[in-house]
Coordinates of C-alpha atoms in Angstrom, one line a residue:
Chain A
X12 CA 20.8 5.9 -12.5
X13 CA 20.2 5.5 -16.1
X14 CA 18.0 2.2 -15.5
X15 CA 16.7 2.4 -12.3
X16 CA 16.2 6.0 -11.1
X17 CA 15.4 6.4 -7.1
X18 CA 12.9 8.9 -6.3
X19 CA 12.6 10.7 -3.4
X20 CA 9.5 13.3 -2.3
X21 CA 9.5 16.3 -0.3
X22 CA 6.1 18.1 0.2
X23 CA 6.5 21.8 0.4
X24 CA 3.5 23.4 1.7
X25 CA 1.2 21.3 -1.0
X26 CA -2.6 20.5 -0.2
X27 CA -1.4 16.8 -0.4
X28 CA -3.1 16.4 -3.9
X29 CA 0.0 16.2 -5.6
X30 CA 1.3 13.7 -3.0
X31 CA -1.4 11.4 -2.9
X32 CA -1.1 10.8 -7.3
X33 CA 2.6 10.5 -6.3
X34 CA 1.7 7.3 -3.6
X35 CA -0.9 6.2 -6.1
X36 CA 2.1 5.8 -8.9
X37 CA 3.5 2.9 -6.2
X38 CA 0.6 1.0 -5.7
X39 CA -1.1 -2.0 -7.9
X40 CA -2.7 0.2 -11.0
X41 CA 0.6 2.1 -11.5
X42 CA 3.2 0.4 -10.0
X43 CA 6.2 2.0 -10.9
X44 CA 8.1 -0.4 -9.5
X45 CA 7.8 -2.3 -12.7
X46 CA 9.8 0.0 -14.3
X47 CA 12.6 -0.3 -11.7
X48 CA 11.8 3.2 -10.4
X49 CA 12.1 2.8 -6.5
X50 CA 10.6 5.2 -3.8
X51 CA 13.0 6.3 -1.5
X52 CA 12.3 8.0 1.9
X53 CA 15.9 9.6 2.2
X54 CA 17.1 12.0 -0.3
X55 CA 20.3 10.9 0.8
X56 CA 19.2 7.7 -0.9
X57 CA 17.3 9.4 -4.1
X58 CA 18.3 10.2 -7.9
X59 CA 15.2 12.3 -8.7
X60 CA 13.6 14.7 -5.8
X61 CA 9.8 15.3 -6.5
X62 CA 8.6 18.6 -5.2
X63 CA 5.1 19.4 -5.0
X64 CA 3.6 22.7 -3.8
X65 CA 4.3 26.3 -3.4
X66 CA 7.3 26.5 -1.4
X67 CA 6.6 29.0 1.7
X68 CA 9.5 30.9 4.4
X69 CA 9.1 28.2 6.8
X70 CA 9.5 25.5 4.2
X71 CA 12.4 27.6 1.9
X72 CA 15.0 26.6 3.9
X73 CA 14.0 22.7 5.2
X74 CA 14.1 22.5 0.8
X75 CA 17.6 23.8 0.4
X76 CA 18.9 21.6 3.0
X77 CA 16.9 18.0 1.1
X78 CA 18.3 18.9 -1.7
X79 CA 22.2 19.4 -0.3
X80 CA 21.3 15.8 0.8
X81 CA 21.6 14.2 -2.1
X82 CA 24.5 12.9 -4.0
X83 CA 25.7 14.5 -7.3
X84 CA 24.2 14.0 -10.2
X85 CA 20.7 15.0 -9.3
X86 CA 17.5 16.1 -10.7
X87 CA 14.0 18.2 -9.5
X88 CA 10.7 17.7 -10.7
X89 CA 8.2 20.0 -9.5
X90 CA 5.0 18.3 -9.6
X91 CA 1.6 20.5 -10.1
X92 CA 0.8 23.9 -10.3
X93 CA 1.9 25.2 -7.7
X94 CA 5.6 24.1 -8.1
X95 CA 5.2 25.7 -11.5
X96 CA 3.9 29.5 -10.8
X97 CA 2.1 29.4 -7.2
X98 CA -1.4 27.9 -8.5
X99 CA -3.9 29.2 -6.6
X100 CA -1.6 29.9 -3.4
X101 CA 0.8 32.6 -5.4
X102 CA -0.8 35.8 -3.8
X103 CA -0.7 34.2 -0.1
X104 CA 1.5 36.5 2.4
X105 CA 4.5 34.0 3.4
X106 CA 4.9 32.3 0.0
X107 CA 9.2 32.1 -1.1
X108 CA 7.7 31.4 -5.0
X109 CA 7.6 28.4 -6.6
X110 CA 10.5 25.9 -6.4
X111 CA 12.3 27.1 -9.4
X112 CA 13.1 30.2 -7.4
X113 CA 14.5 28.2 -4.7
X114 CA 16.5 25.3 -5.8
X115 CA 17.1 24.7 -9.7
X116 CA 14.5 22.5 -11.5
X117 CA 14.9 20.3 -14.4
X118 CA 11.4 19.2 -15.5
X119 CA 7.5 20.5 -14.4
X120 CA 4.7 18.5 -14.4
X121 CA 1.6 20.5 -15.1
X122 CA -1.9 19.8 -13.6
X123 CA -3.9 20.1 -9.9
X124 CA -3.0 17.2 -9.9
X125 CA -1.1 15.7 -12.5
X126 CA -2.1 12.3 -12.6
X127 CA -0.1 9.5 -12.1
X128 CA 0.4 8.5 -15.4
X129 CA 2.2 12.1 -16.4
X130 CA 4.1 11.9 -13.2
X131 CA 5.4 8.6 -14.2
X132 CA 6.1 10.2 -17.8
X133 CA 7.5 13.2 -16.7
X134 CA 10.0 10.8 -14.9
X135 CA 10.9 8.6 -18.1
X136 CA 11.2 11.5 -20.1
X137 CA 13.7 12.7 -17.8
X138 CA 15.2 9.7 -18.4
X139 CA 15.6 9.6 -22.1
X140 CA 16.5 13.5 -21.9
X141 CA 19.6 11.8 -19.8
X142 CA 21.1 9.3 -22.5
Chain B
X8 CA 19.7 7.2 30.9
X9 CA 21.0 10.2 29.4
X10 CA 18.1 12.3 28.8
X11 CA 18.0 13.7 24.7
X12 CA 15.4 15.1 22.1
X13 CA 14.8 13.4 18.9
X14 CA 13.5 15.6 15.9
X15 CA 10.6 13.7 14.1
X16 CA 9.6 15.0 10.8
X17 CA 9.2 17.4 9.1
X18 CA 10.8 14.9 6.1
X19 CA 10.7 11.8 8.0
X20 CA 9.4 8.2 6.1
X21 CA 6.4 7.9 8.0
X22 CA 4.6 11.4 7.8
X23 CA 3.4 12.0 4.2
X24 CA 3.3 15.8 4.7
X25 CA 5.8 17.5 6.8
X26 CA 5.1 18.7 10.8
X27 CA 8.0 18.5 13.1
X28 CA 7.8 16.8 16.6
X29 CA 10.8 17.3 18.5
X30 CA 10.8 14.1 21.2
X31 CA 12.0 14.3 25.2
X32 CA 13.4 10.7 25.2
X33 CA 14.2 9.0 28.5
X34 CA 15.3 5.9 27.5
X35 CA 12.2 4.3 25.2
X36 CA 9.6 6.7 26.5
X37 CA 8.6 10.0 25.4
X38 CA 8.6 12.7 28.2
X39 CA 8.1 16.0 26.3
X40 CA 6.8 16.8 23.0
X41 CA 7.4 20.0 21.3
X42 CA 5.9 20.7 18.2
X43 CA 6.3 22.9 15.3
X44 CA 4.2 23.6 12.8
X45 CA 3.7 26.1 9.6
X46 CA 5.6 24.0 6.9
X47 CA 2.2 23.0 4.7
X48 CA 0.9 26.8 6.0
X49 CA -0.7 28.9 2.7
X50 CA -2.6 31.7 4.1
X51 CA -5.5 30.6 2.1
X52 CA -8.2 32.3 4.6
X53 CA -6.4 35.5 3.4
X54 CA -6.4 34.7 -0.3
X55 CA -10.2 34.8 0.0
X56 CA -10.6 38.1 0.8
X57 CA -11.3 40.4 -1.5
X58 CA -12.4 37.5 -4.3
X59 CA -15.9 36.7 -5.6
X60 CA -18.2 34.4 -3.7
X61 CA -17.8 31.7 -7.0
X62 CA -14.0 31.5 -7.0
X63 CA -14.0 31.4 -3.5
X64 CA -15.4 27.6 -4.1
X65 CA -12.4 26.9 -5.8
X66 CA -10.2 27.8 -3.3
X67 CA -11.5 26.4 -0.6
X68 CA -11.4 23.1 -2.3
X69 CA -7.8 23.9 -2.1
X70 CA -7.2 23.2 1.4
X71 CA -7.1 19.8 1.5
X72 CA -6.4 17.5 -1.1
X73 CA -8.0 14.6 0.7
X74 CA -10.9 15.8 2.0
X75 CA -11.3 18.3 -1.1
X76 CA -14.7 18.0 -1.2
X77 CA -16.1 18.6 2.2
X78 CA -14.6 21.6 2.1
X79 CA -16.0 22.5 -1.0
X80 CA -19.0 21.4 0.2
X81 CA -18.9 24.0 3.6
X82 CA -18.2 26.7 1.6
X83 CA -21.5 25.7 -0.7
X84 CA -23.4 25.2 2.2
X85 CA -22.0 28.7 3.7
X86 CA -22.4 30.8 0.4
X87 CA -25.9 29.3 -0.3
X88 CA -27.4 30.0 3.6
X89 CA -26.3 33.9 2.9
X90 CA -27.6 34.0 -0.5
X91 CA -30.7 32.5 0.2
X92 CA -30.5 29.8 -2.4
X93 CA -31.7 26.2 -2.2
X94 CA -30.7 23.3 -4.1
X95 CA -32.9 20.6 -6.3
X96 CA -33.5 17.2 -4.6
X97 CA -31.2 15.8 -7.7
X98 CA -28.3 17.9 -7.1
X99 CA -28.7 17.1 -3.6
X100 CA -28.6 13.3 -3.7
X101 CA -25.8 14.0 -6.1
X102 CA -23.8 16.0 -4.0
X103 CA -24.4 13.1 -1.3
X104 CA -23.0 10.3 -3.3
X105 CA -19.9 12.3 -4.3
X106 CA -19.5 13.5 -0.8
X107 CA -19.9 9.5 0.3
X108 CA -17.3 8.5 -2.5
X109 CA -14.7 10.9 -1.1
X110 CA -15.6 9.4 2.9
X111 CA -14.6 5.6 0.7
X112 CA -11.4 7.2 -0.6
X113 CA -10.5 8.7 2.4
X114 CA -10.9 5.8 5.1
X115 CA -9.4 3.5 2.0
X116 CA -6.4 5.8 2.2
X117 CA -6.0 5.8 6.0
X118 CA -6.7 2.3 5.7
X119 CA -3.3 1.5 3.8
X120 CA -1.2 4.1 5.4
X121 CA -2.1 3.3 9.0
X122 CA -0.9 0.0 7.6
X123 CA 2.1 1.1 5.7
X124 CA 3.3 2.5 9.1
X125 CA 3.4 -1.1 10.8
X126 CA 5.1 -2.1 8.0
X127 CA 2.3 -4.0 7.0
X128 CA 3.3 -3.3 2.3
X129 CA 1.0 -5.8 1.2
X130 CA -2.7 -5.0 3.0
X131 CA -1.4 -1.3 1.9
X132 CA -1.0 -1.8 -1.7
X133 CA -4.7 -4.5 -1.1
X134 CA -6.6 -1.5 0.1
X135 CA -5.0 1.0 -2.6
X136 CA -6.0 -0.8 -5.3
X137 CA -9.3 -0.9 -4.1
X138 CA -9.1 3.1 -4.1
X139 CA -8.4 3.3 -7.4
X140 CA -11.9 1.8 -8.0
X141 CA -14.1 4.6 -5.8
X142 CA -11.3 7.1 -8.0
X143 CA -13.3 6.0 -11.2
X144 CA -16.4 6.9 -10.3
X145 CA -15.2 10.1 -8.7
X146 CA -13.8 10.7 -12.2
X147 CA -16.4 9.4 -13.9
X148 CA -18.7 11.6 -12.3
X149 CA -16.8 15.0 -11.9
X150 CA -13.7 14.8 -14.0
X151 CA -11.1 14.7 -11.6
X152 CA -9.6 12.4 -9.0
X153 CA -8.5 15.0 -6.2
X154 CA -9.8 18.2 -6.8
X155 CA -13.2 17.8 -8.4
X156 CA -14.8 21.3 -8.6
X157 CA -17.9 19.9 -8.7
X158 CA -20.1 22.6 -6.6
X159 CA -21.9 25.4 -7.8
X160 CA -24.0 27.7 -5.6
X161 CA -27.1 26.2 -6.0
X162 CA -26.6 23.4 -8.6
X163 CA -23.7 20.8 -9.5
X164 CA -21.1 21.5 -12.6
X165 CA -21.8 18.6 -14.1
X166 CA -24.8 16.0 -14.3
X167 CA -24.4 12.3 -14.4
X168 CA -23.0 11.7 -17.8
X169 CA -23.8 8.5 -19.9
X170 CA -22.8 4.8 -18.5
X171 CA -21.7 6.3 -15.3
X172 CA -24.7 4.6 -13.2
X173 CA -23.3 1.2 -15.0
X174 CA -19.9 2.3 -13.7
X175 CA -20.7 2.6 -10.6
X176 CA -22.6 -0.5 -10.4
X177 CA -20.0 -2.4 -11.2
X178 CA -17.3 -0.9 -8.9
X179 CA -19.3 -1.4 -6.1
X180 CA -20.4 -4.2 -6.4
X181 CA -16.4 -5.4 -6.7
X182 CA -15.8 -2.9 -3.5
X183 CA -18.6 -4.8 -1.7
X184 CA -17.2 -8.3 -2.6
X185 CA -13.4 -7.4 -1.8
X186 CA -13.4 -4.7 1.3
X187 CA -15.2 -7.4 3.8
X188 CA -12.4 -9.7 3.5
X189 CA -9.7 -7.2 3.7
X190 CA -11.4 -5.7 6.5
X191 CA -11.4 -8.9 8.4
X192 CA -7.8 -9.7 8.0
X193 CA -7.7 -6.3 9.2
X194 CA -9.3 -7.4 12.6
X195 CA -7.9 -11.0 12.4
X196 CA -4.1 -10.0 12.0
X197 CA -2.0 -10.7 14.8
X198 CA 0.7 -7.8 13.8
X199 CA -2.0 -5.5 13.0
X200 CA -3.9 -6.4 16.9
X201 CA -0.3 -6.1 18.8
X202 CA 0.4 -2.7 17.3
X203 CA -3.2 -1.2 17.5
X204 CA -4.5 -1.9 20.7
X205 CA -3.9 0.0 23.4
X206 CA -1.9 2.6 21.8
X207 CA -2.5 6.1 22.2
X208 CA -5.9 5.6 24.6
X209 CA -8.3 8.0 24.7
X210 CA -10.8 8.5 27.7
X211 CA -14.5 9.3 27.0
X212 CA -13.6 12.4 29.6
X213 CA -10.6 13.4 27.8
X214 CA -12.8 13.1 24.0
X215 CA -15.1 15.7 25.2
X216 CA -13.1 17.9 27.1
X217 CA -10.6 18.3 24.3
X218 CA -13.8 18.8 21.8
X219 CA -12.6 15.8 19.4
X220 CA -14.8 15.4 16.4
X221 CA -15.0 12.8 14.1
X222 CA -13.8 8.7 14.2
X223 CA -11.3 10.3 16.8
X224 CA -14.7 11.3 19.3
X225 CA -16.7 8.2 18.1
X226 CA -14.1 5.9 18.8
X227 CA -14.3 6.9 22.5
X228 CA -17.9 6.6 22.1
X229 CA -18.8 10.3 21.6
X230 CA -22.1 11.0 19.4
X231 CA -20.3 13.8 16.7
X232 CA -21.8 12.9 13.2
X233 CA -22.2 16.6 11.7
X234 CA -24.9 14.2 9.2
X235 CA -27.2 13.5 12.2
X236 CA -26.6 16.9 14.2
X237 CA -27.1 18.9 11.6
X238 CA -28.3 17.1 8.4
X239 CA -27.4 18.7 5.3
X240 CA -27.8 17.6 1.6
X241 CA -29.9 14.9 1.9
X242 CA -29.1 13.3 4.4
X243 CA -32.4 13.7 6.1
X244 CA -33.8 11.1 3.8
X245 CA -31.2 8.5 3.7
X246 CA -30.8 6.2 6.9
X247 CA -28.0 5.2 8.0
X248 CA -26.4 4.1 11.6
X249 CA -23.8 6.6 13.2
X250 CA -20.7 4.2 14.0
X251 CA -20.1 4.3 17.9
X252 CA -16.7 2.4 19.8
X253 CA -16.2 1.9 23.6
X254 CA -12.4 1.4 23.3
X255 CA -10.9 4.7 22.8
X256 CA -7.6 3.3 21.4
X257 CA -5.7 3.5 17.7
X258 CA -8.1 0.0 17.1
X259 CA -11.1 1.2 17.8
X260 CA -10.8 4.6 16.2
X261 CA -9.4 2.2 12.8
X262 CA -12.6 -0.3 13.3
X263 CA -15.0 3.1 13.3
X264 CA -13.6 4.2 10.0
X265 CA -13.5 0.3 8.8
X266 CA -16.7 0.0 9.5
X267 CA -18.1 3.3 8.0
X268 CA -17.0 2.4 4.3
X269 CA -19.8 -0.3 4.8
X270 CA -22.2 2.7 5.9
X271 CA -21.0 4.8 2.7
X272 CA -21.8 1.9 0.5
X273 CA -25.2 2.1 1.9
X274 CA -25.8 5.5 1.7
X275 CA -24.5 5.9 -2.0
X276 CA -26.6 2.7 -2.9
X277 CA -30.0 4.6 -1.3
X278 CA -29.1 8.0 -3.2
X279 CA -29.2 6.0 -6.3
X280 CA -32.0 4.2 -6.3
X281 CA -33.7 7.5 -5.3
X282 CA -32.8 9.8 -8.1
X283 CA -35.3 11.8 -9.8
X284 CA -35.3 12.2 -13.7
X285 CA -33.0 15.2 -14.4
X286 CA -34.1 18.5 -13.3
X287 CA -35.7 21.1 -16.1
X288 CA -34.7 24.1 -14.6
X289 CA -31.2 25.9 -15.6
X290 CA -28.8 27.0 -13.6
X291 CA -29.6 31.5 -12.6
X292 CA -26.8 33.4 -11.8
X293 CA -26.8 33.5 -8.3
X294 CA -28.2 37.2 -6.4
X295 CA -25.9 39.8 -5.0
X296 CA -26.7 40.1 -1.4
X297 CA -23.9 41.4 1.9
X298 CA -23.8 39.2 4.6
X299 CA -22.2 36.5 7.1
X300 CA -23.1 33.0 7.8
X301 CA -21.6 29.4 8.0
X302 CA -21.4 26.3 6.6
X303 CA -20.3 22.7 8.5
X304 CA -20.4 19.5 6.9
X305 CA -19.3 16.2 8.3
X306 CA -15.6 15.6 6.4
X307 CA -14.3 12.2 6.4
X308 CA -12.1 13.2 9.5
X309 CA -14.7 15.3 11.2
X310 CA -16.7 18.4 11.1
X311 CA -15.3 21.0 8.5
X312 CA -16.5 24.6 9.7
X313 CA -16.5 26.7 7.2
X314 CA -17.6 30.5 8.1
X315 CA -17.8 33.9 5.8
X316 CA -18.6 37.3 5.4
X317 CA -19.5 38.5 2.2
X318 CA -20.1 42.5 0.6
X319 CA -22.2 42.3 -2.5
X320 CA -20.5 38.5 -3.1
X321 CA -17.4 39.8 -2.6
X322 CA -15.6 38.1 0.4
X323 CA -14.2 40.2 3.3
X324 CA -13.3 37.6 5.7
X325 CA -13.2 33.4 5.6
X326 CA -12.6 31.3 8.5
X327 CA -12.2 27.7 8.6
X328 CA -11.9 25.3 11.5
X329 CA -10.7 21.8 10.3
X330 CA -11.1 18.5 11.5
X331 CA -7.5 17.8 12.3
X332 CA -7.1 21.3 13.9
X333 CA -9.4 20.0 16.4
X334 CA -7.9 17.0 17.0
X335 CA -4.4 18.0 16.8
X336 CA -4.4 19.3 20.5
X337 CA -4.6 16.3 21.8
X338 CA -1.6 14.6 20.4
X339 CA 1.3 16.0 23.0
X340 CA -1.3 14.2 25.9
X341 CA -1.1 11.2 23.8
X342 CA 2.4 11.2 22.8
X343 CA 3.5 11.4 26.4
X344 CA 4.1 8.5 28.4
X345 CA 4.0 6.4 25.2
X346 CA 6.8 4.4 24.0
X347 CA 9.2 6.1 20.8
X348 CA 8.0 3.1 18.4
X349 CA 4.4 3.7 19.1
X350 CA 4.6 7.7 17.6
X351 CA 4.4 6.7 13.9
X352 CA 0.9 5.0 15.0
X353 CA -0.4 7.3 17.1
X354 CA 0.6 10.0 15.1
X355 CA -1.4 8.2 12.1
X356 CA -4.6 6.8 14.3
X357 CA -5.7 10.5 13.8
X358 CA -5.6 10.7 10.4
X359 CA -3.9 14.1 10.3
X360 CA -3.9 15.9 7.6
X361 CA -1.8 18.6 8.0
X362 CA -2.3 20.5 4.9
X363 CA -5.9 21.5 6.6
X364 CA -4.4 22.1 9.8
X365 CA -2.0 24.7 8.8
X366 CA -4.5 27.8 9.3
X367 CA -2.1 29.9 11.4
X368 CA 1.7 30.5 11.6
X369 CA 4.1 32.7 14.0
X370 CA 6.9 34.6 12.2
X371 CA 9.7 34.9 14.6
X372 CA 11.1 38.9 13.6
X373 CA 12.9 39.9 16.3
X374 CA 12.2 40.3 20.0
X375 CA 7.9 39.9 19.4
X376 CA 7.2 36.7 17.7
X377 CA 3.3 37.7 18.2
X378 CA 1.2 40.3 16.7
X379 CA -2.2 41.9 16.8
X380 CA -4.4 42.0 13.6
X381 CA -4.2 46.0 12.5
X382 CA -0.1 44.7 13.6
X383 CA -0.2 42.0 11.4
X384 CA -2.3 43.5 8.3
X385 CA 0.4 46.5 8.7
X386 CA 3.4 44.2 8.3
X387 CA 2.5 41.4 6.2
X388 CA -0.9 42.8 4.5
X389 CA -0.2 45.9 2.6

C-alpha cells in the first residue's frame, strides 16, 4: 500500500468534470502509472476511493455500500468542490451533503476541477501522511 | 436456459458515471431492459430560480462537465435574445473557436473511451494525449480546462491574451499532422471493424421518430446540425460541410464524429484568420428587462435547449433539454435483441453523458411515487 497505492473512483452525482481530470491523470501527460499508482475498477480491489461530487439520496446509499467493499485499511479523497461543501449544487432539493457527511474522509482536493496534477498530489501526500 | 437479470452499472468498469441497467438475459441475448436513473441527478433547473440572470451562466455551465460550454453558451444565447443584447463580431468568432475547441475535446474523448471499451488501451491513451493539446489552448485562452466561464451576456471574460494565437498555431498544426493517422487506424483496425459494425443499428425511420439529434441522427443520415438550422455566433460566415452517414450503426455514428474533428479544425482555422483588431467598446452592465425566451446551440452531442423566464433578471423558471436526454429513449430499443457483450458499445456509441441527462428524478415515499408541481413544490420546495 505504502508503494503502490490502488485507486478506485466512484462518481457521486458529479458533472463529470472532476472525473474527466481523474482519467486524464492515466493517460500519456500524467501518467500515474509511473508512480506505481494503478486505477482500479473494483473497490473491492482499491487502496484509495476518489469521490467526486455532491453526494445526493439516490446516490447516499450506492456510496456507503463502495465503500464497505473495500478491504481494511482504506482511505477517501473527495475530489472538487462539491465533495468539499456542495459547490454550486448545495442548495439543490435531494442533496445528502457532501461526502464527509456520508462516509469518513481523509483528504479534499480543492478546485472545479482540481487538475490533474493536485489530484495526483493530493494522492502522494496521502502517502507520505501514511509513513 | 434459465432466464435471469443482470444489474449493469451504476459502479460498473465501463460507464464513467453511474446509470443502472438492469438486463433480461436469455442465454447471451438481452430481452428486457430496465433502467434506473437519478444517481448524477442535482436539481440544477431548481437552483436557478430565484438567482440573477449573470450567475445563472455559471450554473448552467455546471451541468455538464464535458460539454460545459454549449451549455454556457444556450444560456448566453437565451439571456441575450430576452435582454435584447447583441454581441461584437470579435467576441463572436471567439466564442466560435472556443465552442469548436470543446466539439475537438469532446469527440477526442469519445474517441478513446469508445476505444477503451473494446479493450482497445493503446489508441485510448494515442487519442488522449492528443486532448491534452486542444486542453492548452482551452486554457490558454479561458483559464480553465473543464469549466471555463468564459461567457458574459454580451461580451467574453477574457480576450485573447499574449502568444495564444502562436499557441494555437502550433497545436494545431501537431493535431492536424497526428489525428489523420489515428483516425485511419481507426477505420483500418480489424478489432475496432468487428466490434463496430453492425452493433446497435439505427433505421433512418426509427432516427426521426425517436427525434435523435446530433452524430446519433446524422449517423442514420438525418440533417440535425443546430449550426446550419439555426446559425448562431458566427456561424453564418464560416463554411463548413454538415457530416452525413447512411449506415446507422455504432461505426457510422464513430466515423461522423471522426470526421467532424477535421470540420472543427477548419472552422477554428477560418475564425482566425478573420479576427478583427480588438473591439474599443467596454463591456455595459447589461439592462433589467422581465421576460422568457430560449437559447439552442449545437453541443458536441447534439442540440442543447436551453429555455428561461426571467423577472427584472431575476430567474423564475429554467428548463433545459439535453442532448443525451434525447437520445437516451432510444437505448432499451437498441439494447434488446442485442447480445450482453455488445452493451458496453452500444451503450458508449451514444456518447451519453449522463450528468446532463439527469433533469428529473422519482422519489419513491410511500404508496404515490408521482407528484404534481404545487405537490411537489409543497413537499420538497418550501
Amino acid at each position: 500500500m505504502k508503494r503502490s497505492p490502488w485507486i478506485s473512483h466512484y462518481n457521486a452525482s458529479s458533472c463529470n468534470g472532476c472525473d474527466l481530470e481523474i482519467l486524464a491523470c492515466l493517460t500519456p501527460r500524467y501518467d500515474v502509472e509511473r508512480l506505481g499508482i494503478v486505477l482500479r475498477e473494483s473497490p473491492r480491489h482499491a487502496d484509495i476511493l476518489l469521490v467526486s461530487g455532491v453526494v445526493n439520496m439516490q446516490n447516499k446509499d450506492r456510496l456507503k455500500r463502495v465503500y464497505g467493499q473495500m478491504a481494511k485499511d482504506k482511505y477517501v479523497i473527495a475530489i472538487g468542490a462539491c465533495g468539499i461543501s456542495g459547490g454550486p449544487f448545495h442548495e439543490g432539493w435531494n442533496m445528502a451533503g457532501p461526502v464527509d457527511k456520508v462516509i469518513p474522509v481523509d483528504m479534499y482536493v480543492p478546485g472545479c476541477p482540481p487538475r490533474p496534477e493536485s489530484i495526483i498530489n493530493a494522492i502522494a501526500k496521502l502517502l507520505e501522511g501514511l509513513e | 436456459m434459465h432466464d435471469y437479470t443482470m444489474p449493469f452499472g451504476p459502479q460498473h468498469p465501463s460507464l464513467k458515471e453511474p446509470i443502472n441497467l438492469a438486463l433480461e438475459l436469455d442465454g447471451n441475448y438481452i430481452t428486457g431492459v430496465k433502467m434506473r436513473f437519478g444517481y448524477v441527478h442535482r436539481g440544477v433547473e431548481k437552483i436557478f430560480e430565484g438567482k440573477d440572470v449573470q450567475k445563472v451562466l455559471y450554473v448552467a455551465e455546471r451541468v455538464c462537465g464535458i460539454c460545459s460550454y454549449a451549455h454556457s453558451s444556450a444560456c448566453t444565447r437565451a439571456m441575450e435574445g430576452i435582454l435584447g443584447l447583441e454581441a461584437p463580431t470579435r467576441v463572436k468568432l471567439l466564442r466560435t473557436i472556443v465552442a469548436e475547441l470543446e466539439r475537438l475535446h469532446s469527440h477526442i474523448l469519445w474517441a478513446g473511451f469508445g476505444l477503451h471499451e473494446i479493450g482497445f488501451q493503446s489508441m485510448f491513451m494515442l487519442f488522449w494525449r492528443e486532448r491534452e493539446r486542444v486542453l492548452d489552448i482551452l486554457e490558454a485562452i479561458t483559464g480553465g480546462r473543464v469549466h471555463h466561464n468564459y461567457n458574459k451576456l454580451g461580451s467574453v471574460r477574457y480576450d485573447l491574451p499574449k502568444g495564444c494565437e502562436e499557441l494555437m498555431r502550433k497545436n494545431i498544426a501537431e493535431l492536424e499532422e497526428n489525428l489523420p493517422g489515428l483516425i485511419k487506424e481507426f477505420e483500418k483496425n480489424s478489432v475496432v471493424l468487428a466490434r463496430f459494425k453492425k452493433v446497435g443499428k439505427i433505421s433512418r425511420k426509427d432516427a426521426i421518430t425517436y427525434g435523435l439529434v446530433g452524430p446519433m441522427a446524422r449517423g442514420s443520415g438525418v440533417k440535425s446540425d443546430i449550426r446550419k438550422i439555426d446559425p448562431y455566433e458566427a456561424y453564418d460566415d464560416i463554411r463548413f460541410n454538415e457530416i452525413l452517414e447512411e449506415g446507422g450503426d455504432a461505426y457510422a455514428r464513430a466515423k461522423v464524429r471522426l470526421t467532424e474533428l477535421g470540420e472543427s479544425i477548419s472552422i477554428i482555422k477560418q475564425c482566425m484568420s478573420l479576427l478583427p483588431p480588438k473591439p474599443a467598446e467596454k463591456w455595459k452592465w447589461p439592462p433589467i428587462k422581465t421576460g422568457e425566451g430560449f437559447g439552442r446551440v449545437e453541443a458536441p452531442r447534439g442540440e442543447d435547449f436551453h429555455y428561461y423566464e426571467i423577472e427584472d433578471n431575476i430567474v423564475t423558471r429554467g428548463k433545459i433539454r439535453t442532448p443525451t436526454l434525447a437520445n437516451i429513449m432510444i437505448l432499451e430499443k437498441m439494447l434488446i435483441g442485442a447480445e450482453i457483450g455488445d452493451t458496453p458499445v452500444i451503450v458508449a456509441s451514444f456518447d451519453p453523458c449522463i450528468g446532463c441527462m439527469e433533469r428529473t428524478m422519482v422519489i419513491d415515499k410511500g404508496k404515490k411515487n408521482w407528484f404534481t408541481e404545487s405537490e411537489f413544490r409543497r413537499k420538497f420546495c418550501d
